[in-house]
mmCIF file of C-alpha atoms in Angstrom:
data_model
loop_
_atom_site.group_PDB
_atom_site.id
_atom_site.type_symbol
_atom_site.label_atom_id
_atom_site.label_comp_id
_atom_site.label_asym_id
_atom_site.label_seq_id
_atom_site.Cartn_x
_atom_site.Cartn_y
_atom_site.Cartn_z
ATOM 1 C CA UNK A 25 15.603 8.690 5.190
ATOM 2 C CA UNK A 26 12.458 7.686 3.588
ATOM 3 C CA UNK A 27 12.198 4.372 5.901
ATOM 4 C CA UNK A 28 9.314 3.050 7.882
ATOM 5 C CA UNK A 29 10.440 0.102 10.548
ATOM 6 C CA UNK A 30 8.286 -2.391 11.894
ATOM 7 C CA UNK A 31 8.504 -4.686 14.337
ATOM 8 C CA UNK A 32 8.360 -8.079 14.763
ATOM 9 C CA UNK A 33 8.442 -9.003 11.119
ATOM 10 C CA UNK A 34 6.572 -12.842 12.132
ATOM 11 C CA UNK A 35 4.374 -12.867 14.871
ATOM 12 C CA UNK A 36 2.365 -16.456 16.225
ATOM 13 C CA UNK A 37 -0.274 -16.151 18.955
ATOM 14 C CA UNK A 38 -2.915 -18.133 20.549
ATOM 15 C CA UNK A 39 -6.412 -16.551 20.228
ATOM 16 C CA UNK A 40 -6.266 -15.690 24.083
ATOM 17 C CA UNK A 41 -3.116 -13.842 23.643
ATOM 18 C CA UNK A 42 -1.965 -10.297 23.712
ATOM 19 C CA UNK A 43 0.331 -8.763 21.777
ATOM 20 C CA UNK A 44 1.270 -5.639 20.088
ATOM 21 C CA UNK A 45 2.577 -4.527 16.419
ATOM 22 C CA UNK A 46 5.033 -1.507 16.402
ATOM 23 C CA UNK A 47 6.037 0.742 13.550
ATOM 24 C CA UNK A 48 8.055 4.120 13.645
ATOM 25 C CA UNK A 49 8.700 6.601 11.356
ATOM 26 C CA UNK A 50 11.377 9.014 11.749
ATOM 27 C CA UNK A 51 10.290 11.192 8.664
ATOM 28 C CA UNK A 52 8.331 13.972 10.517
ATOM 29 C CA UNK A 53 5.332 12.404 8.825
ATOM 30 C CA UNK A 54 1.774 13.957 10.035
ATOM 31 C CA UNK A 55 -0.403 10.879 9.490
ATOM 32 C CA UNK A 56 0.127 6.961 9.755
ATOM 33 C CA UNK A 57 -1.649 4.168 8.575
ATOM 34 C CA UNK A 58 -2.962 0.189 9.223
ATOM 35 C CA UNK A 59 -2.962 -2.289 6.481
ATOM 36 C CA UNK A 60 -3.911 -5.428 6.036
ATOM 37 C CA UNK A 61 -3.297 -8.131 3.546
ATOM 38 C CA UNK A 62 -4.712 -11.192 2.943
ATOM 39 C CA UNK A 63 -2.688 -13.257 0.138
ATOM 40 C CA UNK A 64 -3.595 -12.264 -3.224
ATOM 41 C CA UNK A 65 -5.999 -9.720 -2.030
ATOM 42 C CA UNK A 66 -5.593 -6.085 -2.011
ATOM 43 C CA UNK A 67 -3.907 -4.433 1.216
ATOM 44 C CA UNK A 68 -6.756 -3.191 3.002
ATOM 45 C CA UNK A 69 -7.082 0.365 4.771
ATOM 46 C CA UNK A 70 -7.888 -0.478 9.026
ATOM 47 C CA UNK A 71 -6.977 2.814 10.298
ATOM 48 C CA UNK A 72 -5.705 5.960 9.640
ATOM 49 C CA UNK A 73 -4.367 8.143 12.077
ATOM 50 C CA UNK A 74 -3.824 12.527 11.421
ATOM 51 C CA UNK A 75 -1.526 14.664 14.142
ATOM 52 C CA UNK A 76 -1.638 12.084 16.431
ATOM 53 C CA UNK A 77 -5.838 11.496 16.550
ATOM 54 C CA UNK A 78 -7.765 8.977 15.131
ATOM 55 C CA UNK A 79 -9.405 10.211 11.321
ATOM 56 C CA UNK A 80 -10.738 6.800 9.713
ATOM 57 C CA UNK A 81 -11.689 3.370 11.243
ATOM 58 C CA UNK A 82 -12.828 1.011 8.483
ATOM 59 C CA UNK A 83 -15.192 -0.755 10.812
ATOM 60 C CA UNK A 84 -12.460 -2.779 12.063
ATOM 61 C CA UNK A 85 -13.388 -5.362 15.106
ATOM 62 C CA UNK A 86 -12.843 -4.066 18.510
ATOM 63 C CA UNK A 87 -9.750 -7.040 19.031
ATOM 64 C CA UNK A 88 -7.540 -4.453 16.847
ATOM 65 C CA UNK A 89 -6.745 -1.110 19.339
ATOM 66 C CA UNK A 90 -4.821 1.141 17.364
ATOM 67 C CA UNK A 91 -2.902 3.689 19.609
ATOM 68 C CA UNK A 92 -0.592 6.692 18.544
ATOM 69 C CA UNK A 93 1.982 7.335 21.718
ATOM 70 C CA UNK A 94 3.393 10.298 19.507
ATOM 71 C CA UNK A 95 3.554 11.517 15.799
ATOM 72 C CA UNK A 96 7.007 8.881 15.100
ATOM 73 C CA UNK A 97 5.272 6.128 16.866
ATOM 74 C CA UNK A 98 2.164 3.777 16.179
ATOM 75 C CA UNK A 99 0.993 0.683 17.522
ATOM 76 C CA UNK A 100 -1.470 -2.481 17.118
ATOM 77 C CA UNK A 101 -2.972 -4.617 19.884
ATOM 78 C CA UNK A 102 -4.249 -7.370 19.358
ATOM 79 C CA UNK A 103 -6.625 -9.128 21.887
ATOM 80 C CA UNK A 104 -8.883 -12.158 20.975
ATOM 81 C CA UNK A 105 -7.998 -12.542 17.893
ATOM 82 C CA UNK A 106 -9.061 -15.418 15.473
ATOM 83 C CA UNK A 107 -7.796 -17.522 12.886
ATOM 84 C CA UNK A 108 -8.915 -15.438 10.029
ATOM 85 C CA UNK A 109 -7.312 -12.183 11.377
ATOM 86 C CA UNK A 110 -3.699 -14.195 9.707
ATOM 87 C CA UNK A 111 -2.306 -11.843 7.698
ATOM 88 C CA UNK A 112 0.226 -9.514 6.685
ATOM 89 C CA UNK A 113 0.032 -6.330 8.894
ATOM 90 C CA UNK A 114 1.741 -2.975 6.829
ATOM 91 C CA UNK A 115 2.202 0.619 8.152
ATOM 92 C CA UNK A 116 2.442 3.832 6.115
ATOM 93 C CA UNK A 117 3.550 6.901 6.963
ATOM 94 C CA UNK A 118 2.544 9.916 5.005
ATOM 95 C CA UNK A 119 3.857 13.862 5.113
ATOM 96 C CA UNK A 120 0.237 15.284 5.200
ATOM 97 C CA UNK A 121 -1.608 15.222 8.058
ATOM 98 C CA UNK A 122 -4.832 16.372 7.305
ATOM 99 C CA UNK A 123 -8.130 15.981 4.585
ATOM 100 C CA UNK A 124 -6.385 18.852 2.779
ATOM 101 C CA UNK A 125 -2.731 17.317 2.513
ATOM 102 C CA UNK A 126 -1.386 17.686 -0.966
ATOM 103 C CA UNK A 127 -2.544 15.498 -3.920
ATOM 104 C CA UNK A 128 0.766 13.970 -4.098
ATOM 105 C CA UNK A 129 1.200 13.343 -0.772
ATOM 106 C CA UNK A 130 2.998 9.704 -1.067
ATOM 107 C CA UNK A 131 3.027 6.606 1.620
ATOM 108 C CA UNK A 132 5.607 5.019 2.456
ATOM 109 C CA UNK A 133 5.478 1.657 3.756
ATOM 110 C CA UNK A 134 7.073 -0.915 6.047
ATOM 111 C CA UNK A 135 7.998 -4.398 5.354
ATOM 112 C CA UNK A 136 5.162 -5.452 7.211
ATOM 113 C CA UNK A 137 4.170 -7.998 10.086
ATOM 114 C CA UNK A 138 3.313 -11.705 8.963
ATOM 115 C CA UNK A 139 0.798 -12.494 11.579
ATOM 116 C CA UNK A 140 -0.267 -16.269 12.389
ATOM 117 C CA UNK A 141 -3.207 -16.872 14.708
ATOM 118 C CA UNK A 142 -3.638 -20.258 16.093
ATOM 119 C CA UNK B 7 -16.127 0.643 -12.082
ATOM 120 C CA UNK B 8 -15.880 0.085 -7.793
ATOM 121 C CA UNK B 9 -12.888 -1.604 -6.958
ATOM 122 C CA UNK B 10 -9.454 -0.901 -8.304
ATOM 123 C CA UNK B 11 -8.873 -3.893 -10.665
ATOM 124 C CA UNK B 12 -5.179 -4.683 -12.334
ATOM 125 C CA UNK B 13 -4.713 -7.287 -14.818
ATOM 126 C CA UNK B 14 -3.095 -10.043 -15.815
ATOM 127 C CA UNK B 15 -2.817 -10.951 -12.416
ATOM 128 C CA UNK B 16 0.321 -12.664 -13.382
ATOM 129 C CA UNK B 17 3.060 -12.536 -15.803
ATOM 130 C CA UNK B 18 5.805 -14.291 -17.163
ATOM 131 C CA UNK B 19 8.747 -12.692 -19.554
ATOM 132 C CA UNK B 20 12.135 -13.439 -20.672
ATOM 133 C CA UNK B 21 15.079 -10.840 -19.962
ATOM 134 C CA UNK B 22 14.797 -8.409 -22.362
ATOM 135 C CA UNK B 23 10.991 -8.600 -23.084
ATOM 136 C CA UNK B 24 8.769 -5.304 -22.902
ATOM 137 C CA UNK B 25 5.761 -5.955 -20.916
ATOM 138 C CA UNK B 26 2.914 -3.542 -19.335
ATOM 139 C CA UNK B 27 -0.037 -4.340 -17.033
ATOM 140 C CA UNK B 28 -3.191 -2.445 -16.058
ATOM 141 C CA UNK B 29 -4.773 -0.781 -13.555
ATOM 142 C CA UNK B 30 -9.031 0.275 -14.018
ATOM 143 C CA UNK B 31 -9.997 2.674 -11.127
ATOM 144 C CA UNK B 32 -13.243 4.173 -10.726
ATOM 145 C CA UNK B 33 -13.524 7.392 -12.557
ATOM 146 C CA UNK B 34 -15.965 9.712 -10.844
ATOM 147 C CA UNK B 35 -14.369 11.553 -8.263
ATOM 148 C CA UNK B 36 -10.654 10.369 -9.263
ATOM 149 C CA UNK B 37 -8.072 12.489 -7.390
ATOM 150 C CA UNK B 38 -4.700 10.670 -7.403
ATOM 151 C CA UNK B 39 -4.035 7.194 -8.618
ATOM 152 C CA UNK B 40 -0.290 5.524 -7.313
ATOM 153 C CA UNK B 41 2.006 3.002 -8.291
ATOM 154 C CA UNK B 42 3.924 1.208 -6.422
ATOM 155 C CA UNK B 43 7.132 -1.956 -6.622
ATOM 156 C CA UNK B 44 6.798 -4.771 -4.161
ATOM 157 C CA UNK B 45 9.689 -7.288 -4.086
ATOM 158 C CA UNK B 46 9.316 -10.297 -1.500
ATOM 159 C CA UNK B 47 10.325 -9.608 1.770
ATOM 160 C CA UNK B 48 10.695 -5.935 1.327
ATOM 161 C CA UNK B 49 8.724 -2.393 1.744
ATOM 162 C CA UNK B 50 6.333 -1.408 -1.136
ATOM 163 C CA UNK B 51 8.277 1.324 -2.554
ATOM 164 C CA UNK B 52 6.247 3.808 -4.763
ATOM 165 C CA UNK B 53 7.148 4.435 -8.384
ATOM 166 C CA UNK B 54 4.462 6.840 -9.234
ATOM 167 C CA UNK B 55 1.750 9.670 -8.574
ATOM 168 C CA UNK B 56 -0.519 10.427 -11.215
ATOM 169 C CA UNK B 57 -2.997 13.094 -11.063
ATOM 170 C CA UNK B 58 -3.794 14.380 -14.441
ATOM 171 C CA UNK B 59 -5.935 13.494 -17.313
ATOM 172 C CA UNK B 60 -3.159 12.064 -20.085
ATOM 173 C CA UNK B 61 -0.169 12.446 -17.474
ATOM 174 C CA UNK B 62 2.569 10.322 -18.590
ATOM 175 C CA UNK B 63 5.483 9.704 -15.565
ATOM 176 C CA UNK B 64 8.896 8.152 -16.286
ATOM 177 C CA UNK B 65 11.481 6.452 -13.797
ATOM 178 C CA UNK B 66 14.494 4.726 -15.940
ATOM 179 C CA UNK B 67 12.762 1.813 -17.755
ATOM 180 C CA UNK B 68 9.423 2.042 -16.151
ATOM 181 C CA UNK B 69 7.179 4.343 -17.262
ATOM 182 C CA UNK B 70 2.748 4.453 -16.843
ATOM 183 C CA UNK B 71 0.443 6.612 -18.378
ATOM 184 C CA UNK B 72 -3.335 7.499 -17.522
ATOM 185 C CA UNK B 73 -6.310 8.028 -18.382
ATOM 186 C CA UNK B 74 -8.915 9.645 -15.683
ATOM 187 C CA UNK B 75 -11.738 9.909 -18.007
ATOM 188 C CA UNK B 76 -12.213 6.039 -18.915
ATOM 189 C CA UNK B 77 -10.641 4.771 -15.430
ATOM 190 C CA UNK B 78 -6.985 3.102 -16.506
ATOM 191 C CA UNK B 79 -3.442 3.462 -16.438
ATOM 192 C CA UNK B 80 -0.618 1.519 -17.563
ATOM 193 C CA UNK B 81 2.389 0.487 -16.403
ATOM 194 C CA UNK B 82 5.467 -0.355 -18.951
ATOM 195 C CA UNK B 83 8.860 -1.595 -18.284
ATOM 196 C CA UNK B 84 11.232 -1.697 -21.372
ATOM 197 C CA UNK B 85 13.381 -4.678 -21.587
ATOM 198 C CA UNK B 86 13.047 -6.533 -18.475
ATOM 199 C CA UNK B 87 15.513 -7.118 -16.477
ATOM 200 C CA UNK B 88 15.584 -10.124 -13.899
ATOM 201 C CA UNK B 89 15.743 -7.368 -11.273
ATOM 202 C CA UNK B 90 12.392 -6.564 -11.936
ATOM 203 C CA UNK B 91 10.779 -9.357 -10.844
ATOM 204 C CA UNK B 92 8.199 -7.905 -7.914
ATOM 205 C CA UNK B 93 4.592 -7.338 -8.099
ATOM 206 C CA UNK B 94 2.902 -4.249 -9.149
ATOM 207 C CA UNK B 95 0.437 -2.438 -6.966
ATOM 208 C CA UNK B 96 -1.708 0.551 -8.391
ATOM 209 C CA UNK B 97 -3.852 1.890 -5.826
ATOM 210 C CA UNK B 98 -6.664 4.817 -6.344
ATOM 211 C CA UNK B 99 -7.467 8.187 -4.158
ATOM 212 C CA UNK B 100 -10.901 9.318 -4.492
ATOM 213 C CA UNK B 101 -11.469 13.314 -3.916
ATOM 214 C CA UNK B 102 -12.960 14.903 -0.053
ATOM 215 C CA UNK B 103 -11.172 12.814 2.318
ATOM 216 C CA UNK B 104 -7.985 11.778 4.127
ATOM 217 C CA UNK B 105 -4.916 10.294 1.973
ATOM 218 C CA UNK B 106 -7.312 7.053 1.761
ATOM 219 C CA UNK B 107 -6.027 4.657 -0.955
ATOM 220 C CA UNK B 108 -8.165 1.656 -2.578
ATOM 221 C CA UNK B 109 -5.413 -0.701 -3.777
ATOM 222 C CA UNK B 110 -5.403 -3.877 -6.501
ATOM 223 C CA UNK B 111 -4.339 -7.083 -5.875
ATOM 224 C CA UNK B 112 -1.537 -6.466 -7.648
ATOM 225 C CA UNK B 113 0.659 -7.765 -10.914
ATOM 226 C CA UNK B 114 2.964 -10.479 -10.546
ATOM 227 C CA UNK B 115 6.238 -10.344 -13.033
ATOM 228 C CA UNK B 116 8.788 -12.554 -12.977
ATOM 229 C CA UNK B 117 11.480 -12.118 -15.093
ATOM 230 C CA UNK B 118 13.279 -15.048 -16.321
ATOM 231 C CA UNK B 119 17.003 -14.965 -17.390
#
């Protein structure tokens, strides 16, 4: 089972909302990942997450809390958000955990939440 | 090279056509460079793993090559089928860190009966 679920797929929320994206791997993958995609840009590293504890933040705002409940599990919450923070929200899931995983460690992806921000 | 540029950014063939696209990475401190299918709707599902200098991967009709020296790999499908339509991502791993991946924007193929 090589899948990573996320959920909701479509998401719409006022910028006073709060709301939270969920993906889960069932893989017995070590590290997880945030994504984000603009269209016809690049998907863009947010956060990276190794056994569980937080290894890269890409300077991401402070309205995107990234929390890891357990090594299957990883959230997004979203507080404040703005217009410009529409986008397509992907997870990975990777089988290394740490800076020495192996060089052909693969991610594996979700389908990804479409996010809309009024 | 900074960014992880593919090109065309679009492209248009008829069932049956051979095509390949490009992906230019930044050389210097190259430690993994992947490909990866994206069809609408669905997961990015990953084709390839390249890590050495003239490595040449094959999956059915797909196949890429690369080049770490100069920066670029390439991606060819022989005869397209219209089940190939999807866009392909490459995305580049530098050396000393976590499994951090730079991606392109991507190559669009559609495949036209």
């Amino acid at each position: 089972d090589t899948e990573v679920t996320q959920t909701p797929k479509h998401l719409v929320m006022g910028m006073t909302n709060k709301k939270s994206l969920k993906c889960e791997q069932h893989m017995g993958h070590r590290a997880m990942y945030w994504y984000k995609q603009k269209a016809k840009k690049p998907p863009e590293l947010m956060f990276v997450y190794s056994y569980e504890k937080l290894s890269i933040n890409e300077s991401v705002p402070s309205r995107f809390s990234p929390e890891c409940p357990n090594s299957s599990l990883l959230n997004l919450h979203l507080h404040a958000l703005q217009p410009e923070d529409s986008a397509l929200y992907l997870c990975a899931s990777s089988q290394g955990g740490g800076k020495r995983d192996r060089i052909s460690d693969t991610q594996y992806f979700g389908p990804g939440t479409r996010l809309t921000v009024l | 090279i900074l960014n992880v540029e593919q090109s065309p950014q679009s492209l248009h063939v008829q069932e049956g056509d051979s095509t390949n696209f490009t992906c230019s990475f930044p050389s210097s401190n190259f430690y993994a460079l992947h490909w990866y299918r994206w069809e609408t709707a669905k997961s990015p599902e990953a084709l390839f793993v390249m890590t050495l200098n003239g490595d040449e991967k094959k999956k059915g009709r797909i196949s890429a090559t690369l080049n770490t020296k100069e920066g670029y790999s390439y991606l060819y499908i022989k005869g397209s089928q219209p089940e190939d339509s999807a866009t392909y991502l490459c995305a580049s791993r530098t050396a000393g860190g976590y499994n951090k991946l730079i991606f392109g924007a991507g190559t669009r193929l559609a495949v036209h009966p």
